[in-house]
CSV table of C-alpha atoms in Angstrom, one decimal:
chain,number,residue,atom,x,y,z
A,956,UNK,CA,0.0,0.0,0.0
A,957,UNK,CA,1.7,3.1,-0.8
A,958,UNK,CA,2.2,6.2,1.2
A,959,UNK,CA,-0.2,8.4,-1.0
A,960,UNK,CA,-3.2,6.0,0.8
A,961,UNK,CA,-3.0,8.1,3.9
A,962,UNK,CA,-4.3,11.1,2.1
A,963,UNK,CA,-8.5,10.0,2.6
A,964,UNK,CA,-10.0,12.9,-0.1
A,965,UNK,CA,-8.7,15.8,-2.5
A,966,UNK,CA,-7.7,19.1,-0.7
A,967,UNK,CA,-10.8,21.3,0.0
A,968,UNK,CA,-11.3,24.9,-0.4
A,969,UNK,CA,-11.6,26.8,3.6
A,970,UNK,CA,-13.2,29.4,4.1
A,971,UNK,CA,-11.5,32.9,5.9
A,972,UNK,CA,-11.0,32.3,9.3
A,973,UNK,CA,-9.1,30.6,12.1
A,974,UNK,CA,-9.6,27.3,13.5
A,975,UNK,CA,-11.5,25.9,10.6
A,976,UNK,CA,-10.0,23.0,9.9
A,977,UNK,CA,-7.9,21.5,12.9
A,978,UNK,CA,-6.9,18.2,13.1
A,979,UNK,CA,-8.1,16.2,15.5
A,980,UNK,CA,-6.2,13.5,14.9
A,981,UNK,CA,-2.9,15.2,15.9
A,982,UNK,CA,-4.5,14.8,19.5
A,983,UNK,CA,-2.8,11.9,19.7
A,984,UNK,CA,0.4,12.7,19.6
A,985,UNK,CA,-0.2,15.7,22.2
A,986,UNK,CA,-2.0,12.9,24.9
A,987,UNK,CA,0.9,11.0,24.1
A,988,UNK,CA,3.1,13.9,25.4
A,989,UNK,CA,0.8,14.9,28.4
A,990,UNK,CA,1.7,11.2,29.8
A,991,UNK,CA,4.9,12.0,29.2
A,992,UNK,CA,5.0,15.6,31.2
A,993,UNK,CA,3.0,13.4,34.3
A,994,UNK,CA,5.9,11.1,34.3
A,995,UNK,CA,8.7,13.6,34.2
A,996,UNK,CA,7.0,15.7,37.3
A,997,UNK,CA,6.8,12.4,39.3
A,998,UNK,CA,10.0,10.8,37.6
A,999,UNK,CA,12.0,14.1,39.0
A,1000,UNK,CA,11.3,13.9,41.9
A,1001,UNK,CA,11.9,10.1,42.1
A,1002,UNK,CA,14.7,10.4,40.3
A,1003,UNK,CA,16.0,13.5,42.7
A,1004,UNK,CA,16.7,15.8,39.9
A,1005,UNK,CA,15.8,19.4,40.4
A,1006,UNK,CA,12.1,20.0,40.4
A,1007,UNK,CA,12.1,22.8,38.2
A,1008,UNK,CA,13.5,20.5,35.4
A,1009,UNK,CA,10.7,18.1,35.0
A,1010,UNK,CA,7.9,21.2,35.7
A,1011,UNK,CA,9.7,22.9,33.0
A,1012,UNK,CA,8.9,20.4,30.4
A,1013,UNK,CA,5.5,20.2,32.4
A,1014,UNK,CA,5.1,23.1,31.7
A,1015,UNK,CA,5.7,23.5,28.2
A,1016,UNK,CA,4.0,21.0,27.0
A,1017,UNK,CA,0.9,22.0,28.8
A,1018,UNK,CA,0.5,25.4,27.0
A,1019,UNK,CA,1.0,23.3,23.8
A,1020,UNK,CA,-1.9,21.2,24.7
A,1021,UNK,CA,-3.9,23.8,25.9
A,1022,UNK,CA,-3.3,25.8,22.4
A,1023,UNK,CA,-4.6,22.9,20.9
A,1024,UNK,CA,-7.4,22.2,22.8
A,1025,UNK,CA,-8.2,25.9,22.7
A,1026,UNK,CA,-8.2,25.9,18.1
A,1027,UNK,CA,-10.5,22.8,18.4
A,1028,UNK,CA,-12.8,24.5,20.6
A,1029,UNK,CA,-12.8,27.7,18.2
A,1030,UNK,CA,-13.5,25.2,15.5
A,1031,UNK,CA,-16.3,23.2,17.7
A,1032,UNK,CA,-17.8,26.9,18.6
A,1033,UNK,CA,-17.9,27.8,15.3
A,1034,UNK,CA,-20.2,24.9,14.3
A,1035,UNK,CA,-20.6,22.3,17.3
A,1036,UNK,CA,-21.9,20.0,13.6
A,1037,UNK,CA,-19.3,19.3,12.1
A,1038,UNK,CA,-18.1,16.9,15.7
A,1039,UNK,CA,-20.6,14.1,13.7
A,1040,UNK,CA,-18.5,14.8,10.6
A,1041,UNK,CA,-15.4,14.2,13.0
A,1042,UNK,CA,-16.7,10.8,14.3
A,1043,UNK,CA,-18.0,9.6,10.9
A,1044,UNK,CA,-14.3,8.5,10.2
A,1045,UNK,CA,-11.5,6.8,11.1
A,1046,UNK,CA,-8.7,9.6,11.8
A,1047,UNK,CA,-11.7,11.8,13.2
A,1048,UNK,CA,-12.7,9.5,15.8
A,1049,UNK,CA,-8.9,8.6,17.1
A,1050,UNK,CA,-8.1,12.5,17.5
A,1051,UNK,CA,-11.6,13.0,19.1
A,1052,UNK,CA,-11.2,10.7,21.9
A,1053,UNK,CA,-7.7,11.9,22.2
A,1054,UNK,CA,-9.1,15.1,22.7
A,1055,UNK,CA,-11.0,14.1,24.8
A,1056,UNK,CA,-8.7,12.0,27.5
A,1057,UNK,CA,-6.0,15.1,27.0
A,1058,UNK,CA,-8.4,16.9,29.1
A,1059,UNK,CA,-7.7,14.7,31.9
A,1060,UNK,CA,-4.5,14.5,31.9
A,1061,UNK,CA,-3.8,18.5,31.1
A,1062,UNK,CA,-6.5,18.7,34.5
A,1063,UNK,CA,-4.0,15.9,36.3
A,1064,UNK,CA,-0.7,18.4,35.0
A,1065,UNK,CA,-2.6,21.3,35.5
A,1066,UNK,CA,-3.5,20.4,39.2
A,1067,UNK,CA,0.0,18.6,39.9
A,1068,UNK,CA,1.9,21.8,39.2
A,1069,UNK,CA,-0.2,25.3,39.4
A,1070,UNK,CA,-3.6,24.5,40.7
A,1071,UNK,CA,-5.5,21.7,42.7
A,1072,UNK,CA,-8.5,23.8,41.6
A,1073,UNK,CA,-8.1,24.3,37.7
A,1074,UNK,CA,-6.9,21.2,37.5
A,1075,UNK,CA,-10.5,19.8,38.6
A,1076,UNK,CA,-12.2,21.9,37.1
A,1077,UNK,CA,-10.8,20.8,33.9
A,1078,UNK,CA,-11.3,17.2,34.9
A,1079,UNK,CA,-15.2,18.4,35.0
A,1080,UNK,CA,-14.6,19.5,31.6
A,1081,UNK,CA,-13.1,16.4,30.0
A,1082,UNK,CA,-15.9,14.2,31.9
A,1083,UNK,CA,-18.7,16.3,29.9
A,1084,UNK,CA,-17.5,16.3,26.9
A,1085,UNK,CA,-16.2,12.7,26.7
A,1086,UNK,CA,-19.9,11.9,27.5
A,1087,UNK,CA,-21.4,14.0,24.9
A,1088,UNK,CA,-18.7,12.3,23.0
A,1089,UNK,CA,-19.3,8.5,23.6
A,1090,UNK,CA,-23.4,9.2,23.2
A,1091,UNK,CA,-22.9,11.2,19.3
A,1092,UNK,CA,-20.6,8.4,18.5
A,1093,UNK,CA,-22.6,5.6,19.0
A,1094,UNK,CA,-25.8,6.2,16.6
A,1095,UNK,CA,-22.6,6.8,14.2
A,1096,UNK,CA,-21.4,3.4,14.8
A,1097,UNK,CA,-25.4,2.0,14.5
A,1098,UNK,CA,-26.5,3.4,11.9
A,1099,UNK,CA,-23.4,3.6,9.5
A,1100,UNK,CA,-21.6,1.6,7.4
A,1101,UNK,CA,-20.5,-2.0,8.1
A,1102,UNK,CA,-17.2,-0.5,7.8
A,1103,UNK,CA,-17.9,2.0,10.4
A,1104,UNK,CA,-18.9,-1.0,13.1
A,1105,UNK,CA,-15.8,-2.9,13.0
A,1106,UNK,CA,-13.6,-3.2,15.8
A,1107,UNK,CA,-11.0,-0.2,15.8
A,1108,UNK,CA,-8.3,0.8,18.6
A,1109,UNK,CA,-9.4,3.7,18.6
A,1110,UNK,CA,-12.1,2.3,21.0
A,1111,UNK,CA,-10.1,2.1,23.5
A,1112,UNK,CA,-9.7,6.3,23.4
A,1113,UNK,CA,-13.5,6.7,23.8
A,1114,UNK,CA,-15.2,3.6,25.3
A,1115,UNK,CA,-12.1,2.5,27.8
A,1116,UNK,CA,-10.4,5.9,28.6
A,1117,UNK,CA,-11.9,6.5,31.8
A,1118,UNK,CA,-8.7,5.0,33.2
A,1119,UNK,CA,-7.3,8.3,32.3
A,1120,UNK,CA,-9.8,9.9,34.2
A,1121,UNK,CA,-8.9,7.7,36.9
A,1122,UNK,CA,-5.2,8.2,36.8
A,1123,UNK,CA,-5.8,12.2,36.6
A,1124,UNK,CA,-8.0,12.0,39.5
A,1125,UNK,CA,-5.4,10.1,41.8
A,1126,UNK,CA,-2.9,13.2,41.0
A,1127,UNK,CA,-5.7,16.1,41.9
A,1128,UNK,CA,-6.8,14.1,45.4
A,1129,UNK,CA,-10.1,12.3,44.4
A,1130,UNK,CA,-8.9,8.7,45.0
A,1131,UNK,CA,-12.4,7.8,44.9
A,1132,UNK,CA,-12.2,7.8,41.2
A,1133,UNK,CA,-10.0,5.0,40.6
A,1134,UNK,CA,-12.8,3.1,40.7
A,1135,UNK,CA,-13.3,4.4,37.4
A,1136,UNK,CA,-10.5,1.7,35.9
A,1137,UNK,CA,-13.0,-0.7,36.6
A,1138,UNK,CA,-15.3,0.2,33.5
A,1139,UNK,CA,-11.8,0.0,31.4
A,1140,UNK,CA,-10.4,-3.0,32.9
A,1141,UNK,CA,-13.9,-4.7,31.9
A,1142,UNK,CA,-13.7,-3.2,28.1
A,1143,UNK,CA,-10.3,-3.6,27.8
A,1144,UNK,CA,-10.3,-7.6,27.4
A,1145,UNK,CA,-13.2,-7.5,25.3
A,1146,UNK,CA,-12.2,-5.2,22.9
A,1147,UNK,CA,-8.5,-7.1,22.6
A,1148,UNK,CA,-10.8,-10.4,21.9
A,1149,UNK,CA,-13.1,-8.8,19.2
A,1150,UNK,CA,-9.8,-7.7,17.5
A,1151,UNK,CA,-8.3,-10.4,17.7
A,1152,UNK,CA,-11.2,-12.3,16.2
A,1153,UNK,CA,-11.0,-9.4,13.5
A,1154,UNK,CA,-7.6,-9.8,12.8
A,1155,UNK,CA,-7.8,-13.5,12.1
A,1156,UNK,CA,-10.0,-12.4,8.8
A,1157,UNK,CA,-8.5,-9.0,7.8
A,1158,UNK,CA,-5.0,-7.8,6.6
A,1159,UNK,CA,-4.2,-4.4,8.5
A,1160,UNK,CA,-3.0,-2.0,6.0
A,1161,UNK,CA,0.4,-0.5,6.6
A,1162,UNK,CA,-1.0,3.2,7.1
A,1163,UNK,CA,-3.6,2.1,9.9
A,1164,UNK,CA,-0.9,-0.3,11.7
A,1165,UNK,CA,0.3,2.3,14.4
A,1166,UNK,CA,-3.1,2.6,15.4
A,1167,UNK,CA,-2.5,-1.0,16.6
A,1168,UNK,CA,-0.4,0.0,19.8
A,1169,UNK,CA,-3.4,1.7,21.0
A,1170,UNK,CA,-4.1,-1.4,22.2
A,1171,UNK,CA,-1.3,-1.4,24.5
A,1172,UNK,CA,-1.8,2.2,26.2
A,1173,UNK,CA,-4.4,1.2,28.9
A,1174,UNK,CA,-2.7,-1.5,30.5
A,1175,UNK,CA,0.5,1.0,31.6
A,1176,UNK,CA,-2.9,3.2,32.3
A,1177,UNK,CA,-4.4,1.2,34.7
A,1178,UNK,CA,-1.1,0.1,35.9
A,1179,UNK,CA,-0.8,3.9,37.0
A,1180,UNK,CA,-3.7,3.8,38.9
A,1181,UNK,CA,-3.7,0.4,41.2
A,1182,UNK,CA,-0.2,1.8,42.1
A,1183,UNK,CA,-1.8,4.7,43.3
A,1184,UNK,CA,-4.3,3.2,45.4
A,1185,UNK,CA,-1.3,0.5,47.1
A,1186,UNK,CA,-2.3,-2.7,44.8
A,1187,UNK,CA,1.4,-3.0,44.0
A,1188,UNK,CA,1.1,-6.8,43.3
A,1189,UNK,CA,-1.8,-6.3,40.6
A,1190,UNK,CA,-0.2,-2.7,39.5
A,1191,UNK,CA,3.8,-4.7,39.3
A,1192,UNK,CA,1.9,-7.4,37.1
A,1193,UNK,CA,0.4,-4.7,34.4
A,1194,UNK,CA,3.6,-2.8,34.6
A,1195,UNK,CA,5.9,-5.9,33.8
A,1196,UNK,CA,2.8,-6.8,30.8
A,1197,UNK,CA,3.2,-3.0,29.6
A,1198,UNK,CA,6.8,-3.5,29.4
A,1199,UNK,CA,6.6,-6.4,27.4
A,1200,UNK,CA,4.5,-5.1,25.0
A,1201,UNK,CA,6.6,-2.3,24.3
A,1202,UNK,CA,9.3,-4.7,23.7
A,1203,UNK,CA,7.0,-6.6,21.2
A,1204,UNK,CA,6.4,-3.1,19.4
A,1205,UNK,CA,9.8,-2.3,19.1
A,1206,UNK,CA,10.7,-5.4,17.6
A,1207,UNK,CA,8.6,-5.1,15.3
A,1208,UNK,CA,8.8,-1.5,14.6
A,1209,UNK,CA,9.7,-1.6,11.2
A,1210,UNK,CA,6.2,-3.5,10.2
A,1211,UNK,CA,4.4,-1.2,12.5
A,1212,UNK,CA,5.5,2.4,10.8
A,1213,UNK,CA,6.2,0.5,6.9
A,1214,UNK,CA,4.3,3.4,5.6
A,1215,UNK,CA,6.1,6.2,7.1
A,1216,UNK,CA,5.6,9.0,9.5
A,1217,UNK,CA,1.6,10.0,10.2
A,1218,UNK,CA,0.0,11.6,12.9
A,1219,UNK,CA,-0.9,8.2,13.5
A,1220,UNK,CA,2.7,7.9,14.9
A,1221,UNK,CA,1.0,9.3,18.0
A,1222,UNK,CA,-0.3,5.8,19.3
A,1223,UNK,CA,2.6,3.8,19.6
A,1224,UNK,CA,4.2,7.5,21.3
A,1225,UNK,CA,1.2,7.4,23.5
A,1226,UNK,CA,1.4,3.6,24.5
A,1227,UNK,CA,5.8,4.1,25.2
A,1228,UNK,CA,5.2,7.1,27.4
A,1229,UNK,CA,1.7,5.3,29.6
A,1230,UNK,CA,4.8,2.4,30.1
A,1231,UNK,CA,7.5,5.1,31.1
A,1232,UNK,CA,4.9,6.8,33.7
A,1233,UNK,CA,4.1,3.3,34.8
A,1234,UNK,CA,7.3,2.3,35.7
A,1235,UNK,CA,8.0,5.3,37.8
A,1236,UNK,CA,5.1,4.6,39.6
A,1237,UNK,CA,6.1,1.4,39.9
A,1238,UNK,CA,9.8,2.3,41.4
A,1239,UNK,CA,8.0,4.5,43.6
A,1240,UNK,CA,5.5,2.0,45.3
A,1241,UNK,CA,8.3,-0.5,45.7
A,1242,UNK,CA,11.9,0.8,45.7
A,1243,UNK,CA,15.0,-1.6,43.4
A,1244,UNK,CA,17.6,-0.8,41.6
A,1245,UNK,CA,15.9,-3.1,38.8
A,1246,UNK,CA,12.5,-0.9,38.9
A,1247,UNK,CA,14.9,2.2,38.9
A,1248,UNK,CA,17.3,1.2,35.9
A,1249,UNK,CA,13.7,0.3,33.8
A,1250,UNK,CA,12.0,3.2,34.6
A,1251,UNK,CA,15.0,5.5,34.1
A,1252,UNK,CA,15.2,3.8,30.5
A,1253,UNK,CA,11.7,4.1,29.1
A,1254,UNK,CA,11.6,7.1,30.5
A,1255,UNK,CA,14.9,8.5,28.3
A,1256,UNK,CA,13.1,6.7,25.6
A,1257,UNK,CA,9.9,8.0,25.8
A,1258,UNK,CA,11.3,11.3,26.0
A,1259,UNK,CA,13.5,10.8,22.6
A,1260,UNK,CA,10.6,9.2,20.9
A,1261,UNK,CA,7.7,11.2,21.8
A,1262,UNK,CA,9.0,15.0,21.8
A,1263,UNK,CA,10.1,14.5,18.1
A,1264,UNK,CA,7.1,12.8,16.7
A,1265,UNK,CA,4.4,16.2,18.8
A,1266,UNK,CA,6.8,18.4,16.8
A,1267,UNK,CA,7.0,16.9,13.5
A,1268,UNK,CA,2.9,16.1,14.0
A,1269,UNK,CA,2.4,20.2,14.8
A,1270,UNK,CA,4.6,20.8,12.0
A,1271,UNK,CA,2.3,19.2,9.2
A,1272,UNK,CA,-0.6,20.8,11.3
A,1273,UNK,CA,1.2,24.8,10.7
A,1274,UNK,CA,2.1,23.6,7.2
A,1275,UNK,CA,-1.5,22.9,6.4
A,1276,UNK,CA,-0.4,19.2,5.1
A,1277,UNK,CA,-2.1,17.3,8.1
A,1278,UNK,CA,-6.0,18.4,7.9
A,1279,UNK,CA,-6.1,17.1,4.1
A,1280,UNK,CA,-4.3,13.9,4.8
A,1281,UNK,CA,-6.6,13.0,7.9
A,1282,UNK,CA,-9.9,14.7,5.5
A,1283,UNK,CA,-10.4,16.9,9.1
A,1284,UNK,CA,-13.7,18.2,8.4
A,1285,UNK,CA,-14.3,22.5,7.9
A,1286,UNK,CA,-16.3,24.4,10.5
């Protein structure tokens, strides 16, 4: 399949204005570096670096994802519509629910490093709009297509992401909603056996295959939060099962991107730096030098891996390249 594949329909005239036509699907690579901000402002700490060095990059990539969220919202406002015309496809509904869960976790950063408060508040935000999210999405997936109903990763984003929720919610002092893993930890299994199933029938094409390590990112998710509420046997278990799927998508890395950079590169980004924030949790709930070596590791690689792949994803976004590749709809 060649690379030309990944652009879904001809470029389309916009009209005058800002915000029109963002992405959503670059969302993925910006949730992909909020996990990665989490870890560094608990990793610094553990880690007893200077504070200010893992709230810097906090920091930073924060106001990135808070630019972003605030051109989508411009977009939304200027026609709340054309969200069904997000959801109707494939790069739509992957950057959607990325939006959505990059709420939580800019709530969690928020909260972790400026403001208990705003970072709730924000949490609020990303709990009524991943609602309103998950109910437009499923008359799409009922009435549409055949195509439209298959299994997808991107599930895990809309229909399993309260984990995020969860793991946001441990940060800003609601531990009560950890028990909001438990929905995911139900839906996670199932959706791995549907695919599964799926796979056994269907050839993934090369452009769609990074989309596969979405499957991983909730496990180093949930991992996150038992860790949080002291079930370090359980939470040690899904961190050493996170871990060994990362190894399993680097090995086979060079299947996994065949077709070359996309914003899609933001799942397997996404599903490296869940692992690296896992593993520092991990090191913190029970103390080795083997946790510490691992953690310090994926958390180097994370950090190599993801900051490249936000940069070259806003990049195509500035350059105007990404909305006609991922067919973003026009408010």
């Amino acid at each position: 399949m060649s690379r030309e594949r990944l652009h879904f329909a001809m470029p389309r005239p916009v009209p005058p204005g800002r915000f029109r036509r963002v992405p959503p699907v670059m969302f993925l690579a910006v949730l992909a570096a909020l996990e990665l901000g989490l870890a560094w402002v608990v990793g610094a700490e553990a880690f007893a670096l200077p504070a200010g060095a893992g709230q810097m990059l906090a920091g930073m990539i924060a106001a990135i994802a808070a630019f972003a969220l605030f051109a989508y919202g411009c977009k939304l406002a200027r026609r709340p519509s054309v969200m069904m015309e997000e959801l109707a496809i494939l790069p739509g509904r992957a950057g959607v629910g990325a939006a959505m869960l990059s709420l939580y976790l800019l709530g969690g950063l928020v909260g972790a490093t400026l403001s208990i408060g705003a970072g709730r508040l924000l949490l609020i935000l990303g709990f009524l709009l991943h609602g309103w999210t998950v109910v437009a999405m499923l008359p799409l997936l009922r009435d549409g297509p055949p195509e439209r109903r298959m299994v997808s990763p991107d599930w895990h984003l809309s229909l399993a992401g309260l984990a995020v929720a969860a793991q946001a919610g441990m940060l800003l002092g609601w531990p009560v909603l950890a028990w909001l893993g438990m929905p995911a930890a139900i839906g996670v299994p199932l959706i791995w056996m549907l695919s599964v199933r799926q796979l056994l029938r269907l050839r993934v094409p090369a452009p769609l295959r990074p989309l596969l390590a979405l499957h991983l990112a909730p496990v180093p998710v949930l991992a996150t939060v038992l860790l949080a509420v002291d079930a370090t046997t359980l939470g040690a278990a899904l961190a050493w099962l996170a871990l060994v799927g990362v190894l399993a998508m680097l090995a086979g890395g060079r299947w996994l991107l065949a077709d070359g950079f996309s914003a899609f590169w933001g799942a397997p980004a996404l599903a490296l730096s869940a692992t690296a924030a896992a593993w520092v949790a991990l090191w913190m709930a029970a103390p080795g030098e083997a946790h510490r070596l691992i953690a310090g590791v994926l958390l180097v690689l994370a950090t190599l891996t993801v900051l490249p792949v936000l940069a070259l994803v806003l990049r195509e976004w500035m350059q105007g390249r990404l909305p006609a590749r991922s067919n973003a709809a026009i408010a």
